[in-house]
PDB file of C-alpha atoms in Angstrom:
ATOM      1  CA  GLU A   1      55.888 -36.603   3.276  1.00 63.00           C
ATOM      2  CA  ALA A   2      52.827 -38.916   4.152  1.00 68.00           C
ATOM      3  CA  ASP A   3      52.218 -38.659   7.844  1.00 92.00           C
ATOM      4  CA  ILE A   4      49.842 -38.357  10.570  1.00 96.00           C
ATOM      5  CA  TYR A   5      50.047 -35.567  13.125  1.00 96.00           C
ATOM      6  CA  GLN A   6      48.666 -34.765  16.638  1.00 97.00           C
ATOM      7  CA  THR A   7      48.668 -31.814  18.535  1.00 97.00           C
ATOM      8  CA  PRO A   8      49.162 -30.661  21.006  1.00 97.00           C
ATOM      9  CA  ARG A   9      51.506 -33.384  22.335  1.00 96.00           C
ATOM     10  CA  TYR A  10      51.023 -32.546  26.026  1.00 97.00           C
ATOM     11  CA  LEU A  11      48.118 -30.681  27.458  1.00 97.00           C
ATOM     12  CA  VAL A  12      47.312 -30.031  31.083  1.00 97.00           C
ATOM     13  CA  ILE A  13      44.460 -28.107  31.780  1.00 97.00           C
ATOM     14  CA  GLY A  14      41.859 -27.408  34.676  1.00 96.00           C
ATOM     15  CA  THR A  15      38.448 -28.992  35.042  1.00 97.00           C
ATOM     16  CA  GLY A  16      35.420 -28.023  33.428  1.00 96.00           C
ATOM     17  CA  LYS A  17      37.782 -26.565  30.259  1.00 96.00           C
ATOM     18  CA  LYS A  18      36.639 -27.256  26.771  1.00 96.00           C
ATOM     19  CA  ILE A  19      39.479 -28.825  24.605  1.00 96.00           C
ATOM     20  CA  THR A  20      40.023 -29.976  21.311  1.00 97.00           C
ATOM     21  CA  LEU A  21      42.668 -32.453  20.378  1.00 98.00           C
ATOM     22  CA  GLU A  22      43.779 -32.202  16.574  1.00 98.00           C
ATOM     23  CA  CYS A  23      44.579 -34.918  14.197  1.00 98.00           C
ATOM     24  CA  SER A  24      45.511 -34.744  10.493  1.00 98.00           C
ATOM     25  CA  GLN A  25      46.719 -37.035   8.027  1.00 97.00           C
ATOM     26  CA  THR A  26      48.354 -36.708   4.595  1.00 95.00           C
ATOM     27  CA  MET A  27      47.846 -40.042   3.347  1.00 94.00           C
ATOM     28  CA  GLY A  28      44.434 -39.536   2.080  1.00 93.00           C
ATOM     29  CA  HIS A  29      43.018 -42.457   4.048  1.00 94.00           C
ATOM     30  CA  ASP A  30      39.290 -42.543   4.555  1.00 92.00           C
ATOM     31  CA  LYS A  31      39.192 -44.417   7.709  1.00 93.00           C
ATOM     32  CA  MET A  32      40.235 -42.730  10.824  1.00 95.00           C
ATOM     33  CA  TYR A  33      40.155 -43.723  14.395  1.00 95.00           C
ATOM     34  CA  TRP A  34      40.515 -42.340  18.211  1.00 96.00           C
ATOM     35  CA  TYR A  35      41.879 -44.606  20.907  1.00 95.00           C
ATOM     36  CA  GLN A  36      42.361 -43.987  24.602  1.00 95.00           C
ATOM     37  CA  GLN A  37      45.043 -45.701  26.268  1.00 94.00           C
ATOM     38  CA  ASP A  38      45.988 -45.521  30.026  1.00 92.00           C
ATOM     39  CA  PRO A  39      49.591 -46.298  31.179  1.00 85.00           C
ATOM     40  CA  GLY A  40      50.723 -49.922  30.446  1.00 83.00           C
ATOM     41  CA  MET A  41      47.252 -50.716  29.481  1.00 87.00           C
ATOM     42  CA  GLU A  42      45.331 -51.636  26.309  1.00 87.00           C
ATOM     43  CA  LEU A  43      44.169 -49.330  23.618  1.00 91.00           C
ATOM     44  CA  HIS A  44      40.418 -48.820  23.534  1.00 91.00           C
ATOM     45  CA  LEU A  45      38.497 -47.358  20.387  1.00 92.00           C
ATOM     46  CA  ILE A  46      36.377 -44.333  21.392  1.00 94.00           C
ATOM     47  CA  HIS A  47      35.363 -43.082  17.928  1.00 95.00           C
ATOM     48  CA  TYR A  48      36.040 -44.086  14.198  1.00 93.00           C
ATOM     49  CA  SER A  49      34.945 -42.430  11.006  1.00 94.00           C
ATOM     50  CA  TYR A  50      34.721 -43.921   7.535  1.00 92.00           C
ATOM     51  CA  GLY A  51      35.064 -40.722   5.443  1.00 93.00           C
ATOM     52  CA  VAL A  52      33.521 -37.174   5.515  1.00 96.00           C
ATOM     53  CA  ASN A  53      30.505 -36.814   7.415  1.00 95.00           C
ATOM     54  CA  SER A  54      30.692 -40.171   8.888  1.00 94.00           C
ATOM     55  CA  THR A  55      31.275 -40.543  12.546  1.00 95.00           C
ATOM     56  CA  GLU A  56      30.661 -43.655  14.992  1.00 93.00           C
ATOM     57  CA  LYS A  57      31.484 -44.414  18.436  1.00 92.00           C
ATOM     58  CA  GLY A  58      33.588 -47.034  19.302  1.00 88.00           C
ATOM     59  CA  ASP A  59      33.600 -50.227  21.881  1.00 80.00           C
ATOM     60  CA  LEU A  60      34.293 -47.928  25.060  1.00 83.00           C
ATOM     61  CA  SER A  61      32.080 -45.234  25.857  1.00 80.00           C
ATOM     62  CA  SER A  62      33.534 -41.597  25.903  1.00 84.00           C
ATOM     63  CA  GLU A  63      32.183 -38.233  26.625  1.00 90.00           C
ATOM     64  CA  SER A  64      34.048 -36.592  23.702  1.00 93.00           C
ATOM     65  CA  THR A  65      32.802 -35.782  20.199  1.00 95.00           C
ATOM     66  CA  VAL A  66      34.336 -35.919  16.814  1.00 97.00           C
ATOM     67  CA  SER A  67      33.840 -34.417  13.618  1.00 96.00           C
ATOM     68  CA  ARG A  68      34.985 -35.291  10.064  1.00 97.00           C
ATOM     69  CA  ILE A  69      34.428 -32.213   7.736  1.00 97.00           C
ATOM     70  CA  ARG A  70      37.686 -32.913   5.593  1.00 97.00           C
ATOM     71  CA  THR A  71      39.131 -36.201   4.679  1.00 96.00           C
ATOM     72  CA  GLU A  72      42.435 -35.300   6.295  1.00 97.00           C
ATOM     73  CA  HIS A  73      41.074 -33.785   9.464  1.00 97.00           C
ATOM     74  CA  PHE A  74      39.439 -35.847  12.501  1.00 98.00           C
ATOM     75  CA  PRO A  75      39.415 -33.389  15.439  1.00 98.00           C
ATOM     76  CA  LEU A  76      38.299 -34.633  19.150  1.00 97.00           C
ATOM     77  CA  THR A  77      36.537 -32.446  21.423  1.00 96.00           C
ATOM     78  CA  LEU A  78      35.631 -32.546  25.245  1.00 94.00           C
ATOM     79  CA  GLU A  79      33.186 -30.066  26.285  1.00 94.00           C
ATOM     80  CA  SER A  80      34.148 -29.977  29.745  1.00 95.00           C
ATOM     81  CA  ALA A  81      37.261 -31.969  30.968  1.00 95.00           C
ATOM     82  CA  ARG A  82      37.250 -33.963  33.999  1.00 95.00           C
ATOM     83  CA  PRO A  83      39.906 -35.710  35.970  1.00 96.00           C
ATOM     84  CA  SER A  84      38.641 -38.944  34.722  1.00 94.00           C
ATOM     85  CA  HIS A  85      39.378 -37.786  31.139  1.00 95.00           C
ATOM     86  CA  THR A  86      43.072 -38.009  32.006  1.00 96.00           C
ATOM     87  CA  SER A  87      44.729 -40.259  29.606  1.00 96.00           C
ATOM     88  CA  GLN A  88      46.617 -40.728  26.345  1.00 96.00           C
ATOM     89  CA  TYR A  89      44.812 -40.233  23.058  1.00 97.00           C
ATOM     90  CA  LEU A  90      45.895 -41.717  19.957  1.00 96.00           C
ATOM     91  CA  CYS A  91      44.815 -41.109  16.379  1.00 97.00           C
ATOM     92  CA  ALA A  92      45.140 -43.526  13.616  1.00 95.00           C
ATOM     93  CA  SER A  93      44.051 -43.876   9.955  1.00 94.00           C
ATOM     94  CA  SER A  94      43.762 -46.470   7.515  1.00 91.00           C
ATOM     95  CA  GLU A  95      43.121 -47.287   3.747  1.00 87.00           C
ATOM     96  CA  PHE A  96      39.441 -48.468   3.351  1.00 74.00           C
ATOM     97  CA  GLY A  97      38.768 -51.766   3.594  1.00 71.00           C
ATOM     98  CA  GLY A  98      37.518 -54.645   5.932  1.00 67.00           C
ATOM     99  CA  GLU A  99      38.925 -54.092   9.506  1.00 64.00           C
ATOM    100  CA  GLY A 100      41.957 -56.225  10.202  1.00 65.00           C
ATOM    101  CA  TYR A 101      43.026 -56.303   6.379  1.00 70.00           C
ATOM    102  CA  ASN A 102      45.040 -52.989   6.315  1.00 79.00           C
ATOM    103  CA  GLU A 103      47.228 -51.544   8.816  1.00 87.00           C
ATOM    104  CA  GLN A 104      46.719 -48.744  10.981  1.00 91.00           C
ATOM    105  CA  PHE A 105      48.919 -46.095  11.134  1.00 93.00           C
ATOM    106  CA  PHE A 106      49.207 -43.883  14.370  1.00 95.00           C
ATOM    107  CA  GLY A 107      49.992 -40.481  15.426  1.00 96.00           C
ATOM    108  CA  PRO A 108      52.455 -39.824  18.145  1.00 95.00           C
ATOM    109  CA  GLY A 109      49.415 -39.288  20.643  1.00 96.00           C
ATOM    110  CA  THR A 110      48.435 -36.394  23.105  1.00 97.00           C
ATOM    111  CA  ARG A 111      48.911 -37.168  26.801  1.00 96.00           C
ATOM    112  CA  LEU A 112      45.957 -35.264  28.525  1.00 97.00           C
ATOM    113  CA  THR A 113      46.122 -34.357  32.187  1.00 97.00           C
ATOM    114  CA  VAL A 114      43.168 -32.880  33.752  1.00 97.00           C
ATOM    115  CA  LEU A 115      43.734 -31.259  37.310  1.00 96.00           C
TER     116      LEU A 115
ATOM    117  CA  SER B   1      35.524 -57.961  26.023  1.00 43.00           C
ATOM    118  CA  GLN B   2      38.948 -58.316  25.260  1.00 49.00           C
ATOM    119  CA  GLN B   3      40.007 -60.284  21.913  1.00 63.00           C
ATOM    120  CA  GLY B   4      43.484 -60.674  22.068  1.00 69.00           C
ATOM    121  CA  GLU B   5      45.642 -61.173  24.945  1.00 80.00           C
ATOM    122  CA  GLU B   6      49.255 -61.079  25.029  1.00 83.00           C
ATOM    123  CA  ASP B   7      51.878 -63.284  27.226  1.00 87.00           C
ATOM    124  CA  PRO B   8      53.901 -62.567  29.142  1.00 93.00           C
ATOM    125  CA  GLN B   9      53.105 -59.288  30.308  1.00 92.00           C
ATOM    126  CA  ALA B  10      56.607 -58.263  30.591  1.00 95.00           C
ATOM    127  CA  LEU B  11      59.970 -59.549  29.326  1.00 96.00           C
ATOM    128  CA  SER B  12      63.476 -58.719  30.137  1.00 97.00           C
ATOM    129  CA  ILE B  13      66.321 -60.017  28.209  1.00 97.00           C
ATOM    130  CA  GLN B  14      69.850 -59.244  27.151  1.00 97.00           C
ATOM    131  CA  GLU B  15      71.060 -57.740  23.924  1.00 97.00           C
ATOM    132  CA  GLY B  16      71.869 -60.749  21.345  1.00 97.00           C
ATOM    133  CA  GLU B  17      68.943 -63.171  22.919  1.00 97.00           C
ATOM    134  CA  ASN B  18      65.784 -63.945  21.148  1.00 98.00           C
ATOM    135  CA  ALA B  19      62.344 -62.609  22.705  1.00 97.00           C
ATOM    136  CA  THR B  20      59.194 -64.571  22.159  1.00 97.00           C
ATOM    137  CA  MET B  21      55.652 -63.234  22.863  1.00 96.00           C
ATOM    138  CA  ASN B  22      52.525 -64.849  22.605  1.00 96.00           C
ATOM    139  CA  CYS B  23      48.967 -63.754  21.598  1.00 94.00           C
ATOM    140  CA  SER B  24      45.977 -65.768  22.130  1.00 93.00           C
ATOM    141  CA  TYR B  25      42.556 -64.648  20.845  1.00 90.00           C
ATOM    142  CA  LYS B  26      38.798 -65.633  21.291  1.00 88.00           C
ATOM    143  CA  THR B  27      37.101 -65.562  17.770  1.00 85.00           C
ATOM    144  CA  SER B  28      37.798 -66.655  14.382  1.00 85.00           C
ATOM    145  CA  ILE B  29      40.022 -64.201  12.391  1.00 87.00           C
ATOM    146  CA  ASN B  30      40.816 -63.229   9.018  1.00 86.00           C
ATOM    147  CA  ASN B  31      43.998 -61.824  10.030  1.00 90.00           C
ATOM    148  CA  LEU B  32      46.281 -61.058  12.852  1.00 93.00           C
ATOM    149  CA  GLN B  33      48.553 -57.748  13.039  1.00 94.00           C
ATOM    150  CA  TRP B  34      51.531 -56.997  15.573  1.00 96.00           C
ATOM    151  CA  TYR B  35      52.217 -53.430  16.503  1.00 96.00           C
ATOM    152  CA  ARG B  36      55.103 -51.863  18.429  1.00 97.00           C
ATOM    153  CA  GLN B  37      54.839 -49.099  20.851  1.00 95.00           C
ATOM    154  CA  ASN B  38      57.798 -47.295  22.008  1.00 93.00           C
ATOM    155  CA  SER B  39      57.091 -45.314  25.431  1.00 88.00           C
ATOM    156  CA  GLY B  40      54.706 -42.530  25.145  1.00 81.00           C
ATOM    157  CA  ARG B  41      54.463 -42.904  21.698  1.00 87.00           C
ATOM    158  CA  GLY B  42      51.941 -44.065  18.733  1.00 88.00           C
ATOM    159  CA  LEU B  43      52.052 -47.661  17.640  1.00 93.00           C
ATOM    160  CA  VAL B  44      53.942 -48.923  14.592  1.00 95.00           C
ATOM    161  CA  HIS B  45      52.529 -51.615  12.490  1.00 94.00           C
ATOM    162  CA  LEU B  46      55.032 -54.606  12.508  1.00 96.00           C
ATOM    163  CA  ILE B  47      53.537 -57.456  10.391  1.00 95.00           C
ATOM    164  CA  LEU B  48      50.057 -58.904   9.298  1.00 93.00           C
ATOM    165  CA  ILE B  49      49.619 -62.604   9.128  1.00 94.00           C
ATOM    166  CA  ARG B  50      46.259 -63.845   7.280  1.00 92.00           C
ATOM    167  CA  SER B  51      44.428 -66.707   8.658  1.00 91.00           C
ATOM    168  CA  ASN B  52      45.582 -69.205   5.675  1.00 93.00           C
ATOM    169  CA  GLU B  53      49.290 -68.490   6.555  1.00 96.00           C
ATOM    170  CA  ARG B  54      51.098 -70.405   9.325  1.00 97.00           C
ATOM    171  CA  GLU B  55      54.255 -68.439   9.555  1.00 98.00           C
ATOM    172  CA  LYS B  56      55.829 -65.038   8.417  1.00 97.00           C
ATOM    173  CA  HIS B  57      58.950 -63.325   8.277  1.00 97.00           C
ATOM    174  CA  SER B  58      60.007 -59.869   8.206  1.00 95.00           C
ATOM    175  CA  GLY B  59      63.857 -59.004   9.032  1.00 97.00           C
ATOM    176  CA  ARG B  60      64.361 -60.171  12.572  1.00 97.00           C
ATOM    177  CA  LEU B  61      60.531 -60.885  13.266  1.00 98.00           C
ATOM    178  CA  ARG B  62      59.000 -64.145  12.703  1.00 98.00           C
ATOM    179  CA  VAL B  63      55.469 -64.457  13.499  1.00 98.00           C
ATOM    180  CA  THR B  64      53.358 -67.751  13.603  1.00 98.00           C
ATOM    181  CA  LEU B  65      49.753 -68.281  13.541  1.00 97.00           C
ATOM    182  CA  ASP B  66      48.147 -71.508  14.819  1.00 96.00           C
ATOM    183  CA  THR B  67      44.060 -70.918  14.199  1.00 94.00           C
ATOM    184  CA  SER B  68      43.368 -74.095  15.728  1.00 94.00           C
ATOM    185  CA  LYS B  69      44.711 -73.005  19.022  1.00 94.00           C
ATOM    186  CA  LYS B  70      43.822 -69.386  18.351  1.00 94.00           C
ATOM    187  CA  SER B  71      47.055 -67.997  19.159  1.00 95.00           C
ATOM    188  CA  SER B  72      49.791 -66.451  17.486  1.00 96.00           C
ATOM    189  CA  SER B  73      53.492 -65.921  18.621  1.00 97.00           C
ATOM    190  CA  LEU B  74      56.074 -62.854  17.788  1.00 98.00           C
ATOM    191  CA  LEU B  75      59.795 -63.862  17.935  1.00 98.00           C
ATOM    192  CA  ILE B  76      62.462 -61.193  17.685  1.00 98.00           C
ATOM    193  CA  THR B  77      65.918 -62.647  16.817  1.00 98.00           C
ATOM    194  CA  ALA B  78      69.261 -61.286  18.027  1.00 97.00           C
ATOM    195  CA  SER B  79      67.343 -58.305  19.931  1.00 97.00           C
ATOM    196  CA  ARG B  80      68.870 -55.059  20.502  1.00 97.00           C
ATOM    197  CA  ALA B  81      68.334 -52.258  23.030  1.00 96.00           C
ATOM    198  CA  ALA B  82      66.337 -50.460  20.503  1.00 96.00           C
ATOM    199  CA  ASP B  83      63.768 -53.143  20.435  1.00 97.00           C
ATOM    200  CA  THR B  84      62.679 -52.152  24.068  1.00 97.00           C
ATOM    201  CA  ALA B  85      59.126 -51.335  23.634  1.00 97.00           C
ATOM    202  CA  SER B  86      55.675 -52.656  24.200  1.00 96.00           C
ATOM    203  CA  TYR B  87      54.118 -55.047  21.645  1.00 96.00           C
ATOM    204  CA  PHE B  88      50.681 -55.787  20.752  1.00 95.00           C
ATOM    205  CA  CYS B  89      48.750 -58.203  18.628  1.00 94.00           C
ATOM    206  CA  ALA B  90      45.277 -56.918  17.130  1.00 92.00           C
ATOM    207  CA  THR B  91      42.328 -58.487  15.517  1.00 90.00           C
ATOM    208  CA  ALA B  92      39.169 -57.499  14.002  1.00 85.00           C
ATOM    209  CA  ASN B  93      36.079 -57.160  16.237  1.00 79.00           C
ATOM    210  CA  GLN B  94      33.054 -59.598  15.421  1.00 75.00           C
ATOM    211  CA  ALA B  95      31.310 -56.668  13.821  1.00 74.00           C
ATOM    212  CA  GLY B  96      34.317 -55.922  11.560  1.00 74.00           C
ATOM    213  CA  THR B  97      34.253 -52.382  12.540  1.00 73.00           C
ATOM    214  CA  ALA B  98      37.405 -52.056  14.586  1.00 79.00           C
ATOM    215  CA  LEU B  99      40.622 -53.499  15.605  1.00 86.00           C
ATOM    216  CA  ILE B 100      40.977 -54.907  19.083  1.00 88.00           C
ATOM    217  CA  PHE B 101      44.250 -54.801  21.046  1.00 89.00           C
ATOM    218  CA  GLY B 102      45.381 -56.798  23.930  1.00 86.00           C
ATOM    219  CA  LYS B 103      47.097 -55.264  26.857  1.00 87.00           C
ATOM    220  CA  GLY B 104      50.586 -55.810  25.252  1.00 92.00           C
ATOM    221  CA  THR B 105      53.965 -57.342  26.288  1.00 95.00           C
ATOM    222  CA  THR B 106      56.657 -54.891  27.626  1.00 95.00           C
ATOM    223  CA  LEU B 107      59.970 -55.823  26.360  1.00 97.00           C
ATOM    224  CA  SER B 108      63.193 -54.622  28.007  1.00 97.00           C
ATOM    225  CA  VAL B 109      66.490 -55.279  26.195  1.00 97.00           C
ATOM    226  CA  SER B 110      69.602 -54.128  28.267  1.00 96.00           C
ATOM    227  CA  SER B 111      73.034 -53.946  26.825  1.00 90.00           C
TER     228      SER B 111
END
């Protein structure tokens, strides 16, 4: 079944730890995105990719990094987590085309808490 | 800066009533999308309306678009408890590189 997956769903870690949030999609979409969302707030785009070996920073500055080595996989890494990184991280994908023309498919999200 | 802004921020209704949410945006658009987010989950696409369309229906959903007022509305008819969620409108940013989401309207439907 075509879908988009995120792991872990919940993560509680201590300050200074390196973490990687996983995102995979089975729809063959070229475009993938990472959003950050605080409770009750809007989504902020932090990274996006238009295909393999393509990564761009989004509208919200983030200390995280991403990679796109395979079409289906778009992991996000924080080298040294801090309490300010506590948030929900949502991964999404869409077919290639102009923004706004295609729907985005979202994963269930990873809720990160940094102590 | 924020492109879409939903109104009201929160809405509480009884099952069977209609719910109307509004979205205002700042710049010209090609399309506008509405998404639903259940608590603590990812977003689900509901409907896309193109700039040359004024109204679109999908099941119990009715979306209108007024490009002269830079606004859109989402109407959910005969609401159900399962409609309880946050609803977001989204449009492309000016660079055409990403979708911009508003803060959303939180809808609570009680039985």
